[in-house]
PDB file of C-alpha atoms in Angstrom:
ATOM      1  CA  UNK A   1     -13.079  -6.556  42.072  1.00 58.00           C
ATOM      2  CA  UNK A   2     -15.332  -8.272  40.787  1.00 64.00           C
ATOM      3  CA  UNK A   3     -15.820 -12.190  41.120  1.00 81.00           C
ATOM      4  CA  UNK A   4     -14.783 -14.162  37.879  1.00 81.00           C
ATOM      5  CA  UNK A   5     -19.120 -15.456  36.551  1.00 86.00           C
ATOM      6  CA  UNK A   6     -19.644 -11.415  36.771  1.00 88.00           C
ATOM      7  CA  UNK A   7     -17.527 -10.121  34.935  1.00 88.00           C
ATOM      8  CA  UNK A   8     -18.258 -12.524  32.476  1.00 91.00           C
ATOM      9  CA  UNK A   9     -21.540 -11.907  32.201  1.00 93.00           C
ATOM     10  CA  UNK A  10     -20.795  -8.469  32.552  1.00 93.00           C
ATOM     11  CA  UNK A  11     -18.189  -8.528  29.836  1.00 94.00           C
ATOM     12  CA  UNK A  12     -20.756 -10.573  27.084  1.00 96.00           C
ATOM     13  CA  UNK A  13     -23.288  -8.157  28.173  1.00 97.00           C
ATOM     14  CA  UNK A  14     -21.266  -4.975  26.904  1.00 97.00           C
ATOM     15  CA  UNK A  15     -19.901  -7.392  23.794  1.00 97.00           C
ATOM     16  CA  UNK A  16     -23.524  -7.415  22.865  1.00 98.00           C
ATOM     17  CA  UNK A  17     -25.097  -4.408  22.846  1.00 98.00           C
ATOM     18  CA  UNK A  18     -21.418  -3.228  21.028  1.00 98.00           C
ATOM     19  CA  UNK A  19     -21.877  -5.461  18.160  1.00 98.00           C
ATOM     20  CA  UNK A  20     -25.009  -5.087  18.110  1.00 98.00           C
ATOM     21  CA  UNK A  21     -24.936  -0.674  17.400  1.00 98.00           C
ATOM     22  CA  UNK A  22     -22.048  -1.082  15.075  1.00 98.00           C
ATOM     23  CA  UNK A  23     -24.043  -4.183  13.279  1.00 98.00           C
ATOM     24  CA  UNK A  24     -27.561  -2.040  13.330  1.00 98.00           C
ATOM     25  CA  UNK A  25     -26.145   1.581  12.279  1.00 98.00           C
ATOM     26  CA  UNK A  26     -24.232  -0.169   9.257  1.00 98.00           C
ATOM     27  CA  UNK A  27     -27.045  -1.735   8.066  1.00 97.00           C
ATOM     28  CA  UNK A  28     -28.824   1.236   8.207  1.00 96.00           C
ATOM     29  CA  UNK A  29     -26.470   3.025   6.310  1.00 96.00           C
ATOM     30  CA  UNK A  30     -26.246   0.436   4.103  1.00 95.00           C
ATOM     31  CA  UNK A  31     -29.520   0.194   3.181  1.00 95.00           C
ATOM     32  CA  UNK A  32     -30.552   4.042   3.618  1.00 95.00           C
ATOM     33  CA  UNK A  33     -27.714   5.945   2.550  1.00 94.00           C
ATOM     34  CA  UNK A  34     -25.847   6.192  -1.473  1.00 92.00           C
ATOM     35  CA  UNK A  35     -22.143   5.661  -1.765  1.00 86.00           C
ATOM     36  CA  UNK A  36     -20.580   9.119  -0.641  1.00 80.00           C
ATOM     37  CA  UNK A  37     -23.377  11.138   0.175  1.00 88.00           C
ATOM     38  CA  UNK A  38     -23.590  13.484   3.232  1.00 91.00           C
ATOM     39  CA  UNK A  39     -26.186  14.412   4.949  1.00 93.00           C
ATOM     40  CA  UNK A  40     -25.746  16.442   7.980  1.00 93.00           C
ATOM     41  CA  UNK A  41     -26.645  15.717  10.855  1.00 92.00           C
ATOM     42  CA  UNK A  42     -25.646  18.721  12.753  1.00 92.00           C
ATOM     43  CA  UNK A  43     -25.111  21.774  10.480  1.00 89.00           C
ATOM     44  CA  UNK A  44     -21.910  21.524   8.986  1.00 88.00           C
ATOM     45  CA  UNK A  45     -20.609  19.717  12.087  1.00 94.00           C
ATOM     46  CA  UNK A  46     -22.053  15.857  12.225  1.00 94.00           C
ATOM     47  CA  UNK A  47     -22.449  14.738   8.464  1.00 95.00           C
ATOM     48  CA  UNK A  48     -22.897  11.039   7.598  1.00 94.00           C
ATOM     49  CA  UNK A  49     -20.629   9.785   4.236  1.00 92.00           C
ATOM     50  CA  UNK A  50     -21.223   6.392   3.162  1.00 94.00           C
ATOM     51  CA  UNK A  51     -17.576   4.494   2.009  1.00 92.00           C
ATOM     52  CA  UNK A  52     -16.155   1.336   1.849  1.00 91.00           C
ATOM     53  CA  UNK A  53     -12.988   1.070   3.821  1.00 88.00           C
ATOM     54  CA  UNK A  54     -10.741  -2.462   2.794  1.00 81.00           C
ATOM     55  CA  UNK A  55      -8.579  -1.285   5.055  1.00 74.00           C
ATOM     56  CA  UNK A  56      -7.812  -0.847   8.602  1.00 74.00           C
ATOM     57  CA  UNK A  57      -7.565   3.271  10.360  1.00 69.00           C
ATOM     58  CA  UNK A  58      -7.476   6.006   7.666  1.00 63.00           C
ATOM     59  CA  UNK A  59      -7.773   3.246   5.226  1.00 67.00           C
ATOM     60  CA  UNK A  60      -4.525   1.561   5.765  1.00 72.00           C
ATOM     61  CA  UNK A  61      -3.778  -0.654   4.139  1.00 70.00           C
ATOM     62  CA  UNK A  62      -6.089  -0.571   1.486  1.00 73.00           C
ATOM     63  CA  UNK A  63      -3.622  -1.344  -1.466  1.00 77.00           C
ATOM     64  CA  UNK A  64      -1.804  -4.458   0.343  1.00 77.00           C
ATOM     65  CA  UNK A  65      -2.254  -7.654  -1.540  1.00 79.00           C
ATOM     66  CA  UNK A  66      -5.070 -10.344  -0.453  1.00 78.00           C
ATOM     67  CA  UNK A  67      -2.065 -11.940   1.917  1.00 85.00           C
ATOM     68  CA  UNK A  68      -1.277  -9.165   3.009  1.00 84.00           C
ATOM     69  CA  UNK A  69      -4.235  -7.423   4.495  1.00 83.00           C
ATOM     70  CA  UNK A  70      -6.275 -11.465   5.362  1.00 83.00           C
ATOM     71  CA  UNK A  71      -3.079 -11.260   7.314  1.00 89.00           C
ATOM     72  CA  UNK A  72      -3.124  -8.114   9.252  1.00 89.00           C
ATOM     73  CA  UNK A  73      -6.902  -7.353   8.767  1.00 87.00           C
ATOM     74  CA  UNK A  74      -8.828  -9.818  10.012  1.00 90.00           C
ATOM     75  CA  UNK A  75      -5.860 -12.627  10.874  1.00 93.00           C
ATOM     76  CA  UNK A  76      -3.233 -11.247  13.432  1.00 94.00           C
ATOM     77  CA  UNK A  77      -6.997  -8.934  15.593  1.00 93.00           C
ATOM     78  CA  UNK A  78      -8.514 -12.434  15.771  1.00 95.00           C
ATOM     79  CA  UNK A  79      -6.048 -13.486  17.935  1.00 96.00           C
ATOM     80  CA  UNK A  80      -5.598 -10.299  19.923  1.00 96.00           C
ATOM     81  CA  UNK A  81      -9.283 -10.037  20.048  1.00 96.00           C
ATOM     82  CA  UNK A  82      -9.090 -14.511  21.598  1.00 96.00           C
ATOM     83  CA  UNK A  83      -6.140 -13.450  23.562  1.00 95.00           C
ATOM     84  CA  UNK A  84      -8.181 -10.192  25.510  1.00 94.00           C
ATOM     85  CA  UNK A  85     -11.671 -13.108  25.782  1.00 94.00           C
ATOM     86  CA  UNK A  86      -9.113 -15.182  27.180  1.00 93.00           C
ATOM     87  CA  UNK A  87      -7.627 -12.845  29.592  1.00 91.00           C
ATOM     88  CA  UNK A  88     -11.216 -11.985  31.535  1.00 90.00           C
ATOM     89  CA  UNK A  89     -12.641 -15.007  30.989  1.00 90.00           C
ATOM     90  CA  UNK A  90      -9.272 -16.452  32.878  1.00 90.00           C
ATOM     91  CA  UNK A  91      -9.337 -13.238  35.617  1.00 86.00           C
ATOM     92  CA  UNK A  92     -10.083 -14.476  38.783  1.00 81.00           C
ATOM     93  CA  UNK A  93     -10.521 -10.800  39.524  1.00 83.00           C
ATOM     94  CA  UNK A  94     -10.380  -7.882  36.507  1.00 87.00           C
ATOM     95  CA  UNK A  95     -10.674  -4.358  37.810  1.00 89.00           C
ATOM     96  CA  UNK A  96     -13.937  -3.051  37.173  1.00 91.00           C
ATOM     97  CA  UNK A  97     -12.572  -0.216  34.462  1.00 93.00           C
ATOM     98  CA  UNK A  98     -10.768  -2.456  32.799  1.00 93.00           C
ATOM     99  CA  UNK A  99     -13.198  -5.226  32.134  1.00 94.00           C
ATOM    100  CA  UNK A 100     -15.270  -1.985  30.515  1.00 96.00           C
ATOM    101  CA  UNK A 101     -12.356  -0.633  29.095  1.00 97.00           C
ATOM    102  CA  UNK A 102     -10.803  -4.502  27.541  1.00 96.00           C
ATOM    103  CA  UNK A 103     -15.222  -5.436  26.785  1.00 97.00           C
ATOM    104  CA  UNK A 104     -15.554  -1.948  24.311  1.00 98.00           C
ATOM    105  CA  UNK A 105     -12.190  -2.504  22.522  1.00 97.00           C
ATOM    106  CA  UNK A 106     -13.105  -6.311  21.211  1.00 97.00           C
ATOM    107  CA  UNK A 107     -16.422  -4.841  21.525  1.00 97.00           C
ATOM    108  CA  UNK A 108     -15.727  -2.807  18.401  1.00 97.00           C
ATOM    109  CA  UNK A 109     -13.012  -4.825  16.584  1.00 96.00           C
ATOM    110  CA  UNK A 110     -15.412  -7.320  16.685  1.00 97.00           C
ATOM    111  CA  UNK A 111     -17.963  -5.593  15.028  1.00 97.00           C
ATOM    112  CA  UNK A 112     -15.035  -4.155  12.060  1.00 95.00           C
ATOM    113  CA  UNK A 113     -14.133  -7.721  11.811  1.00 95.00           C
ATOM    114  CA  UNK A 114     -17.787  -9.110  11.333  1.00 96.00           C
ATOM    115  CA  UNK A 115     -17.303  -6.670   8.100  1.00 95.00           C
ATOM    116  CA  UNK A 116     -14.554  -7.669   6.590  1.00 92.00           C
ATOM    117  CA  UNK A 117     -14.956 -11.010   6.950  1.00 93.00           C
ATOM    118  CA  UNK A 118     -18.870 -10.419   5.516  1.00 95.00           C
ATOM    119  CA  UNK A 119     -18.493  -7.890   2.982  1.00 93.00           C
ATOM    120  CA  UNK A 120     -15.036  -7.013   2.662  1.00 90.00           C
ATOM    121  CA  UNK A 121     -14.466  -4.190   4.058  1.00 91.00           C
ATOM    122  CA  UNK A 122     -15.449  -2.397   6.478  1.00 94.00           C
ATOM    123  CA  UNK A 123     -19.023   0.622   6.288  1.00 95.00           C
ATOM    124  CA  UNK A 124     -17.749   4.088   7.742  1.00 94.00           C
ATOM    125  CA  UNK A 125     -20.520   6.669   7.840  1.00 95.00           C
ATOM    126  CA  UNK A 126     -19.515   9.472  10.773  1.00 95.00           C
ATOM    127  CA  UNK A 127     -18.001  12.524  10.204  1.00 95.00           C
ATOM    128  CA  UNK A 128     -17.189  15.363  12.459  1.00 95.00           C
ATOM    129  CA  UNK A 129     -15.975  18.463  12.595  1.00 95.00           C
ATOM    130  CA  UNK A 130     -15.489  21.123  15.328  1.00 94.00           C
ATOM    131  CA  UNK A 131     -13.038  24.256  13.461  1.00 92.00           C
ATOM    132  CA  UNK A 132     -10.489  22.793  12.317  1.00 93.00           C
ATOM    133  CA  UNK A 133     -10.821  19.510  13.571  1.00 95.00           C
ATOM    134  CA  UNK A 134     -12.753  17.811  11.851  1.00 93.00           C
ATOM    135  CA  UNK A 135     -11.636  13.154  11.788  1.00 92.00           C
ATOM    136  CA  UNK A 136     -11.436  10.643   9.191  1.00 89.00           C
ATOM    137  CA  UNK A 137     -14.828   9.169   8.298  1.00 92.00           C
ATOM    138  CA  UNK A 138     -15.490   6.418  10.940  1.00 94.00           C
ATOM    139  CA  UNK A 139     -17.934   4.120  12.547  1.00 96.00           C
ATOM    140  CA  UNK A 140     -19.984   3.142  15.983  1.00 97.00           C
ATOM    141  CA  UNK A 141     -16.796  -0.078  16.249  1.00 97.00           C
ATOM    142  CA  UNK A 142     -14.682   2.599  16.230  1.00 96.00           C
ATOM    143  CA  UNK A 143     -16.424   4.873  18.609  1.00 97.00           C
ATOM    144  CA  UNK A 144     -16.224   1.645  20.955  1.00 98.00           C
ATOM    145  CA  UNK A 145     -12.759   1.109  20.775  1.00 96.00           C
ATOM    146  CA  UNK A 146     -11.941   4.813  22.106  1.00 97.00           C
ATOM    147  CA  UNK A 147     -14.362   4.689  24.319  1.00 97.00           C
ATOM    148  CA  UNK A 148     -12.251   1.517  25.766  1.00 97.00           C
ATOM    149  CA  UNK A 149      -8.970   2.519  25.013  1.00 97.00           C
ATOM    150  CA  UNK A 150     -10.374   5.691  27.075  1.00 97.00           C
ATOM    151  CA  UNK A 151     -11.047   4.036  30.142  1.00 96.00           C
ATOM    152  CA  UNK A 152      -8.032   1.426  29.784  1.00 95.00           C
ATOM    153  CA  UNK A 153      -5.628   5.111  29.307  1.00 95.00           C
ATOM    154  CA  UNK A 154      -7.342   6.814  32.688  1.00 93.00           C
ATOM    155  CA  UNK A 155      -7.039   3.257  34.253  1.00 92.00           C
ATOM    156  CA  UNK A 156      -3.504   2.947  33.660  1.00 90.00           C
ATOM    157  CA  UNK A 157      -3.195   6.666  34.885  1.00 91.00           C
ATOM    158  CA  UNK A 158      -4.547   6.048  37.636  1.00 86.00           C
ATOM    159  CA  UNK A 159      -2.827   3.010  38.233  1.00 83.00           C
ATOM    160  CA  UNK A 160       0.528   3.501  38.228  1.00 82.00           C
ATOM    161  CA  UNK A 161      -1.093   6.654  40.515  1.00 79.00           C
ATOM    162  CA  UNK A 162      -0.409   5.162  43.304  1.00 74.00           C
ATOM    163  CA  UNK A 163      -5.068   6.194  43.506  1.00 60.00           C
ATOM    164  CA  UNK A 164      -6.867   2.354  42.237  1.00 49.00           C
ATOM    165  CA  UNK A 165      -7.421  -0.521  43.699  1.00 52.00           C
ATOM    166  CA  UNK A 166      -5.609  -3.560  44.202  1.00 50.00           C
ATOM    167  CA  UNK A 167      -5.422  -5.259  39.688  1.00 48.00           C
ATOM    168  CA  UNK A 168      -4.212  -8.532  40.422  1.00 46.00           C
ATOM    169  CA  UNK A 169      -6.053 -10.444  37.514  1.00 45.00           C
TER     170      UNK A 169
END
C-alpha cells in the first residue's frame, strides 16, 4: 500500500506524462500531416493518418445534436474524471497497480477532453493492422486509457483470485 502523499505525487506525475505525450503528439500531427494523409511507419502494419473525430470511440455521437454531444462527451466524462481524481487523492491507502491504472485512464481522458474543449474534436492519427486484425484510428490518449484499463483489469483478476495485497482504500 502506498502512503497518501506518495500516491498523489505519483498520480500527478503520471497525469502530466500521459497528457503531455498525448498533446505533444497531437500537436505534431496537426502541424505536419494533412487531413486523411497516410504515412507508413512500419510497412502497412502501422500507419499515420490524421482524422478529426467530433464523436467518441469509433465516432459514436458524431451525429448527435450539440446539447447531447456536450453532455455525453464533455460534461459527463468530466464528472467521471474528477471523481476518479478525488478517489485517488482521498484514499488513505491505495494499491500501486490501481493507482497506476487509474492515473493512465484519467490522464488519457483528460488528453481527449482538452481536444474536445479547445478544438471541438479529437485528433486521431494511428492505425494498426496485423493480418486480419486492425484497429480504428486512435491517438496516444487512447493508448493511455487502454494501458490503464489493462492494469485495472489485471489487478481486479488478481484480487478475485486472492493473490494480491490488501486493497483497502
